């Protein structure tokens, strides 16, 4: 019995017994995340008042941010949409990708203001949109 047919038999048995079987990881989902983060821009905290302006793309459904360098443990960020001119919400961003705005329409113009002073710490960030 091949690996594929053994898996199919096992899945069939588990489903017949009433168990939920998760689907295997999707290559399309992994490719979407890779292309979203692959288009990230790198910025240095403190160099400007607002990062941007940027325009959202079809690469990402959300606006994401992470620290990639420096000695800061975290930064606080928000997304200021051009249409409203106000921040959506302040979000604590660390060394892993963090969503700072969700379900943003393609072509939306925005900036990411510098949050609180890092008090001597430094941070290099990536923003994916």
mmCIF file with all atom_site columns, C-alpha atoms in Angstrom:
data_model
loop_
_atom_site.group_PDB
_atom_site.id
_atom_site.type_symbol
_atom_site.label_atom_id
_atom_site.label_alt_id
_atom_site.label_comp_id
_atom_site.label_asym_id
_atom_site.label_entity_id
_atom_site.label_seq_id
_atom_site.pdbx_PDB_ins_code
_atom_site.Cartn_x
_atom_site.Cartn_y
_atom_site.Cartn_z
_atom_site.occupancy
_atom_site.B_iso_or_equiv
_atom_site.pdbx_formal_charge
_atom_site.auth_seq_id
_atom_site.auth_comp_id
_atom_site.auth_asym_id
_atom_site.auth_atom_id
_atom_site.pdbx_PDB_model_num
ATOM 1   C CA . UNK A 1 1   ? 0.000   0.000  0.000  1.00 0.00 ? 1   UNK A CA 1
ATOM 2   C CA . UNK A 1 2   ? 1.448   3.408  -0.954 1.00 0.00 ? 2   UNK A CA 1
ATOM 3   C CA . UNK A 1 3   ? 1.734   6.262  1.523  1.00 0.00 ? 3   UNK A CA 1
ATOM 4   C CA . UNK A 1 4   ? -1.033  8.156  -0.244 1.00 0.00 ? 4   UNK A CA 1
ATOM 5   C CA . UNK A 1 5   ? -3.484  5.249  -0.246 1.00 0.00 ? 5   UNK A CA 1
ATOM 6   C CA . UNK A 1 6   ? -2.630  4.408  3.385  1.00 0.00 ? 6   UNK A CA 1
ATOM 7   C CA . UNK A 1 7   ? -3.423  8.001  4.373  1.00 0.00 ? 7   UNK A CA 1
ATOM 8   C CA . UNK A 1 8   ? -6.676  7.904  2.395  1.00 0.00 ? 8   UNK A CA 1
ATOM 9   C CA . UNK A 1 9   ? -7.682  4.654  4.135  1.00 0.00 ? 9   UNK A CA 1
ATOM 10  C CA . UNK A 1 10  ? -6.855  6.075  7.564  1.00 0.00 ? 10  UNK A CA 1
ATOM 11  C CA . UNK A 1 11  ? -8.758  9.300  6.852  1.00 0.00 ? 11  UNK A CA 1
ATOM 12  C CA . UNK A 1 12  ? -11.770 7.304  5.640  1.00 0.00 ? 12  UNK A CA 1
ATOM 13  C CA . UNK A 1 13  ? -11.761 5.189  8.814  1.00 0.00 ? 13  UNK A CA 1
ATOM 14  C CA . UNK A 1 14  ? -11.454 8.240  11.103 1.00 0.00 ? 14  UNK A CA 1
ATOM 15  C CA . UNK A 1 15  ? -14.265 10.076 9.304  1.00 0.00 ? 15  UNK A CA 1
ATOM 16  C CA . UNK A 1 16  ? -16.482 6.968  9.501  1.00 0.00 ? 16  UNK A CA 1
ATOM 17  C CA . UNK A 1 17  ? -15.850 6.889  13.258 1.00 0.00 ? 17  UNK A CA 1
ATOM 18  C CA . UNK A 1 18  ? -16.871 10.540 13.553 1.00 0.00 ? 18  UNK A CA 1
ATOM 19  C CA . UNK A 1 19  ? -13.460 12.164 13.938 1.00 0.00 ? 19  UNK A CA 1
ATOM 20  C CA . UNK A 1 20  ? -12.636 15.483 12.281 1.00 0.00 ? 20  UNK A CA 1
ATOM 21  C CA . UNK A 1 21  ? -9.543  15.233 10.130 1.00 0.00 ? 21  UNK A CA 1
ATOM 22  C CA . UNK A 1 22  ? -7.663  18.465 9.328  1.00 0.00 ? 22  UNK A CA 1
ATOM 23  C CA . UNK A 1 23  ? -6.794  19.080 5.717  1.00 0.00 ? 23  UNK A CA 1
ATOM 24  C CA . UNK A 1 24  ? -3.113  18.996 4.792  1.00 0.00 ? 24  UNK A CA 1
ATOM 25  C CA . UNK A 1 25  ? -1.365  22.376 4.617  1.00 0.00 ? 25  UNK A CA 1
ATOM 26  C CA . UNK A 1 26  ? -2.185  24.126 1.399  1.00 0.00 ? 26  UNK A CA 1
ATOM 27  C CA . UNK A 1 27  ? 0.623   25.072 -0.929 1.00 0.00 ? 27  UNK A CA 1
ATOM 28  C CA . UNK A 1 28  ? -1.515  28.012 -2.099 1.00 0.00 ? 28  UNK A CA 1
ATOM 29  C CA . UNK A 1 29  ? -1.830  29.311 1.490  1.00 0.00 ? 29  UNK A CA 1
ATOM 30  C CA . UNK A 1 30  ? 1.904   29.025 2.023  1.00 0.00 ? 30  UNK A CA 1
ATOM 31  C CA . UNK A 1 31  ? 2.614   30.749 -1.305 1.00 0.00 ? 31  UNK A CA 1
ATOM 32  C CA . UNK A 1 32  ? 0.239   33.599 -0.406 1.00 0.00 ? 32  UNK A CA 1
ATOM 33  C CA . UNK A 1 33  ? 2.023   34.222 2.899  1.00 0.00 ? 33  UNK A CA 1
ATOM 34  C CA . UNK A 1 34  ? 5.408   34.067 1.186  1.00 0.00 ? 34  UNK A CA 1
ATOM 35  C CA . UNK A 1 35  ? 4.423   36.564 -1.507 1.00 0.00 ? 35  UNK A CA 1
ATOM 36  C CA . UNK A 1 36  ? 2.832   38.890 1.079  1.00 0.00 ? 36  UNK A CA 1
ATOM 37  C CA . UNK A 1 37  ? 5.906   38.989 3.290  1.00 0.00 ? 37  UNK A CA 1
ATOM 38  C CA . UNK A 1 38  ? 8.219   38.848 0.288  1.00 0.00 ? 38  UNK A CA 1
ATOM 39  C CA . UNK A 1 39  ? 6.994   42.310 -0.718 1.00 0.00 ? 39  UNK A CA 1
ATOM 40  C CA . UNK A 1 40  ? 7.752   43.843 2.708  1.00 0.00 ? 40  UNK A CA 1
ATOM 41  C CA . UNK A 1 41  ? 9.514   47.202 2.986  1.00 0.00 ? 41  UNK A CA 1
ATOM 42  C CA . UNK A 1 42  ? 12.250  47.738 5.573  1.00 0.00 ? 42  UNK A CA 1
ATOM 43  C CA . UNK A 1 43  ? 12.255  50.933 7.658  1.00 0.00 ? 43  UNK A CA 1
ATOM 44  C CA . UNK A 1 44  ? 14.215  52.270 10.617 1.00 0.00 ? 44  UNK A CA 1
ATOM 45  C CA . UNK A 1 45  ? 12.291  53.429 13.661 1.00 0.00 ? 45  UNK A CA 1
ATOM 46  C CA . UNK A 1 46  ? 12.807  57.091 14.478 1.00 0.00 ? 46  UNK A CA 1
ATOM 47  C CA . UNK A 1 47  ? 14.051  58.253 11.059 1.00 0.00 ? 47  UNK A CA 1
ATOM 48  C CA . UNK A 1 48  ? 10.738  59.896 10.107 1.00 0.00 ? 48  UNK A CA 1
ATOM 49  C CA . UNK A 1 49  ? 7.474   60.809 11.834 1.00 0.00 ? 49  UNK A CA 1
ATOM 50  C CA . UNK A 1 50  ? 5.396   58.510 9.602  1.00 0.00 ? 50  UNK A CA 1
ATOM 51  C CA . UNK A 1 51  ? 6.509   55.584 7.448  1.00 0.00 ? 51  UNK A CA 1
ATOM 52  C CA . UNK A 1 52  ? 4.986   55.877 4.002  1.00 0.00 ? 52  UNK A CA 1
ATOM 53  C CA . UNK A 1 53  ? 2.764   56.813 2.377  1.00 0.00 ? 53  UNK A CA 1
ATOM 54  C CA . UNK A 1 54  ? 2.125   53.347 1.033  1.00 0.00 ? 54  UNK A CA 1
ATOM 55  C CA . UNK A 1 55  ? -0.661  51.835 -1.058 1.00 0.00 ? 55  UNK A CA 1
ATOM 56  C CA . UNK A 1 56  ? -1.982  48.369 -0.237 1.00 0.00 ? 56  UNK A CA 1
ATOM 57  C CA . UNK A 1 57  ? -1.577  45.639 -2.837 1.00 0.00 ? 57  UNK A CA 1
ATOM 58  C CA . UNK A 1 58  ? -3.213  42.349 -3.720 1.00 0.00 ? 58  UNK A CA 1
ATOM 59  C CA . UNK A 1 59  ? -0.240  40.524 -2.128 1.00 0.00 ? 59  UNK A CA 1
ATOM 60  C CA . UNK A 1 60  ? -1.712  40.863 1.381  1.00 0.00 ? 60  UNK A CA 1
ATOM 61  C CA . UNK A 1 61  ? -5.199  40.991 2.834  1.00 0.00 ? 61  UNK A CA 1
ATOM 62  C CA . UNK A 1 62  ? -3.884  42.723 5.967  1.00 0.00 ? 62  UNK A CA 1
ATOM 63  C CA . UNK A 1 63  ? -1.110  45.150 6.898  1.00 0.00 ? 63  UNK A CA 1
ATOM 64  C CA . UNK A 1 64  ? 1.571   43.334 8.892  1.00 0.00 ? 64  UNK A CA 1
ATOM 65  C CA . UNK A 1 65  ? 4.679   44.470 10.745 1.00 0.00 ? 65  UNK A CA 1
ATOM 66  C CA . UNK A 1 66  ? 7.629   42.962 12.642 1.00 0.00 ? 66  UNK A CA 1
ATOM 67  C CA . UNK A 1 67  ? 10.975  43.928 14.139 1.00 0.00 ? 67  UNK A CA 1
ATOM 68  C CA . UNK A 1 68  ? 13.966  42.508 12.253 1.00 0.00 ? 68  UNK A CA 1
ATOM 69  C CA . UNK A 1 69  ? 16.849  44.353 13.914 1.00 0.00 ? 69  UNK A CA 1
ATOM 70  C CA . UNK A 1 70  ? 17.955  46.617 16.733 1.00 0.00 ? 70  UNK A CA 1
ATOM 71  C CA . UNK A 1 71  ? 17.672  46.185 20.471 1.00 0.00 ? 71  UNK A CA 1
ATOM 72  C CA . UNK A 1 72  ? 14.024  47.102 21.123 1.00 0.00 ? 72  UNK A CA 1
ATOM 73  C CA . UNK A 1 73  ? 11.838  44.318 22.518 1.00 0.00 ? 73  UNK A CA 1
ATOM 74  C CA . UNK A 1 74  ? 8.785   45.789 20.827 1.00 0.00 ? 74  UNK A CA 1
ATOM 75  C CA . UNK A 1 75  ? 7.349   48.914 19.203 1.00 0.00 ? 75  UNK A CA 1
ATOM 76  C CA . UNK A 1 76  ? 3.830   50.276 19.244 1.00 0.00 ? 76  UNK A CA 1
ATOM 77  C CA . UNK A 1 77  ? 2.302   50.911 15.808 1.00 0.00 ? 77  UNK A CA 1
ATOM 78  C CA . UNK A 1 78  ? -0.966  51.868 14.172 1.00 0.00 ? 78  UNK A CA 1
ATOM 79  C CA . UNK A 1 79  ? -2.154  52.387 10.610 1.00 0.00 ? 79  UNK A CA 1
ATOM 80  C CA . UNK A 1 80  ? -3.284  55.883 9.655  1.00 0.00 ? 80  UNK A CA 1
ATOM 81  C CA . UNK A 1 81  ? -5.536  55.657 6.620  1.00 0.00 ? 81  UNK A CA 1
ATOM 82  C CA . UNK A 1 82  ? -5.367  58.651 4.255  1.00 0.00 ? 82  UNK A CA 1
ATOM 83  C CA . UNK A 1 83  ? -9.153  58.734 3.921  1.00 0.00 ? 83  UNK A CA 1
ATOM 84  C CA . UNK A 1 84  ? -9.763  59.276 7.653  1.00 0.00 ? 84  UNK A CA 1
ATOM 85  C CA . UNK A 1 85  ? -6.436  60.724 8.814  1.00 0.00 ? 85  UNK A CA 1
ATOM 86  C CA . UNK A 1 86  ? -6.647  58.864 12.135 1.00 0.00 ? 86  UNK A CA 1
ATOM 87  C CA . UNK A 1 87  ? -5.019  55.723 13.521 1.00 0.00 ? 87  UNK A CA 1
ATOM 88  C CA . UNK A 1 88  ? -7.068  52.541 13.558 1.00 0.00 ? 88  UNK A CA 1
ATOM 89  C CA . UNK A 1 89  ? -5.669  51.224 16.878 1.00 0.00 ? 89  UNK A CA 1
ATOM 90  C CA . UNK A 1 90  ? -2.271  51.025 18.554 1.00 0.00 ? 90  UNK A CA 1
ATOM 91  C CA . UNK A 1 91  ? -0.779  47.530 18.464 1.00 0.00 ? 91  UNK A CA 1
ATOM 92  C CA . UNK A 1 92  ? 2.273   46.106 20.235 1.00 0.00 ? 92  UNK A CA 1
ATOM 93  C CA . UNK A 1 93  ? 4.628   44.657 17.578 1.00 0.00 ? 93  UNK A CA 1
ATOM 94  C CA . UNK A 1 94  ? 7.521   42.325 18.395 1.00 0.00 ? 94  UNK A CA 1
ATOM 95  C CA . UNK A 1 95  ? 9.892   40.069 16.473 1.00 0.00 ? 95  UNK A CA 1
ATOM 96  C CA . UNK A 1 96  ? 7.216   37.997 14.696 1.00 0.00 ? 96  UNK A CA 1
ATOM 97  C CA . UNK A 1 97  ? 4.719   39.157 12.093 1.00 0.00 ? 97  UNK A CA 1
ATOM 98  C CA . UNK A 1 98  ? 1.848   41.030 13.726 1.00 0.00 ? 98  UNK A CA 1
ATOM 99  C CA . UNK A 1 99  ? -1.288  42.255 11.961 1.00 0.00 ? 99  UNK A CA 1
ATOM 100 C CA . UNK A 1 100 ? -1.745  45.994 12.502 1.00 0.00 ? 100 UNK A CA 1
ATOM 101 C CA . UNK A 1 101 ? -4.791  46.388 10.204 1.00 0.00 ? 101 UNK A CA 1
ATOM 102 C CA . UNK A 1 102 ? -7.131  43.703 8.878  1.00 0.00 ? 102 UNK A CA 1
ATOM 103 C CA . UNK A 1 103 ? -9.161  43.264 5.680  1.00 0.00 ? 103 UNK A CA 1
ATOM 104 C CA . UNK A 1 104 ? -7.800  46.363 3.955  1.00 0.00 ? 104 UNK A CA 1
ATOM 105 C CA . UNK A 1 105 ? -8.994  47.013 0.400  1.00 0.00 ? 105 UNK A CA 1
ATOM 106 C CA . UNK A 1 106 ? -6.369  46.931 -2.363 1.00 0.00 ? 106 UNK A CA 1
ATOM 107 C CA . UNK A 1 107 ? -5.173  50.405 -3.354 1.00 0.00 ? 107 UNK A CA 1
ATOM 108 C CA . UNK A 1 108 ? -5.822  51.984 0.076  1.00 0.00 ? 108 UNK A CA 1
ATOM 109 C CA . UNK A 1 109 ? -3.286  54.714 0.940  1.00 0.00 ? 109 UNK A CA 1
ATOM 110 C CA . UNK A 1 110 ? -1.878  54.711 4.465  1.00 0.00 ? 110 UNK A CA 1
ATOM 111 C CA . UNK A 1 111 ? 1.047   55.640 6.686  1.00 0.00 ? 111 UNK A CA 1
ATOM 112 C CA . UNK A 1 112 ? 2.426   54.000 9.818  1.00 0.00 ? 112 UNK A CA 1
ATOM 113 C CA . UNK A 1 113 ? 3.263   56.654 12.438 1.00 0.00 ? 113 UNK A CA 1
ATOM 114 C CA . UNK A 1 114 ? 6.140   56.125 14.860 1.00 0.00 ? 114 UNK A CA 1
ATOM 115 C CA . UNK A 1 115 ? 4.592   55.231 18.192 1.00 0.00 ? 115 UNK A CA 1
ATOM 116 C CA . UNK A 1 116 ? 6.067   55.892 21.592 1.00 0.00 ? 116 UNK A CA 1
ATOM 117 C CA . UNK A 1 117 ? 9.709   56.908 21.976 1.00 0.00 ? 117 UNK A CA 1
ATOM 118 C CA . UNK A 1 118 ? 11.948  53.852 22.275 1.00 0.00 ? 118 UNK A CA 1
ATOM 119 C CA . UNK A 1 119 ? 14.033  55.690 24.926 1.00 0.00 ? 119 UNK A CA 1
ATOM 120 C CA . UNK A 1 120 ? 17.448  54.968 23.436 1.00 0.00 ? 120 UNK A CA 1
ATOM 121 C CA . UNK A 1 121 ? 16.570  51.626 21.863 1.00 0.00 ? 121 UNK A CA 1
ATOM 122 C CA . UNK A 1 122 ? 16.658  51.100 18.127 1.00 0.00 ? 122 UNK A CA 1
ATOM 123 C CA . UNK A 1 123 ? 14.502  49.042 15.793 1.00 0.00 ? 123 UNK A CA 1
ATOM 124 C CA . UNK A 1 124 ? 14.582  48.058 12.145 1.00 0.00 ? 124 UNK A CA 1
ATOM 125 C CA . UNK A 1 125 ? 11.119  47.028 10.993 1.00 0.00 ? 125 UNK A CA 1
ATOM 126 C CA . UNK A 1 126 ? 9.421   45.396 8.050  1.00 0.00 ? 126 UNK A CA 1
ATOM 127 C CA . UNK A 1 127 ? 5.943   46.329 6.868  1.00 0.00 ? 127 UNK A CA 1
ATOM 128 C CA . UNK A 1 128 ? 4.080   43.956 4.528  1.00 0.00 ? 128 UNK A CA 1
ATOM 129 C CA . UNK A 1 129 ? 0.957   45.148 2.716  1.00 0.00 ? 129 UNK A CA 1
#
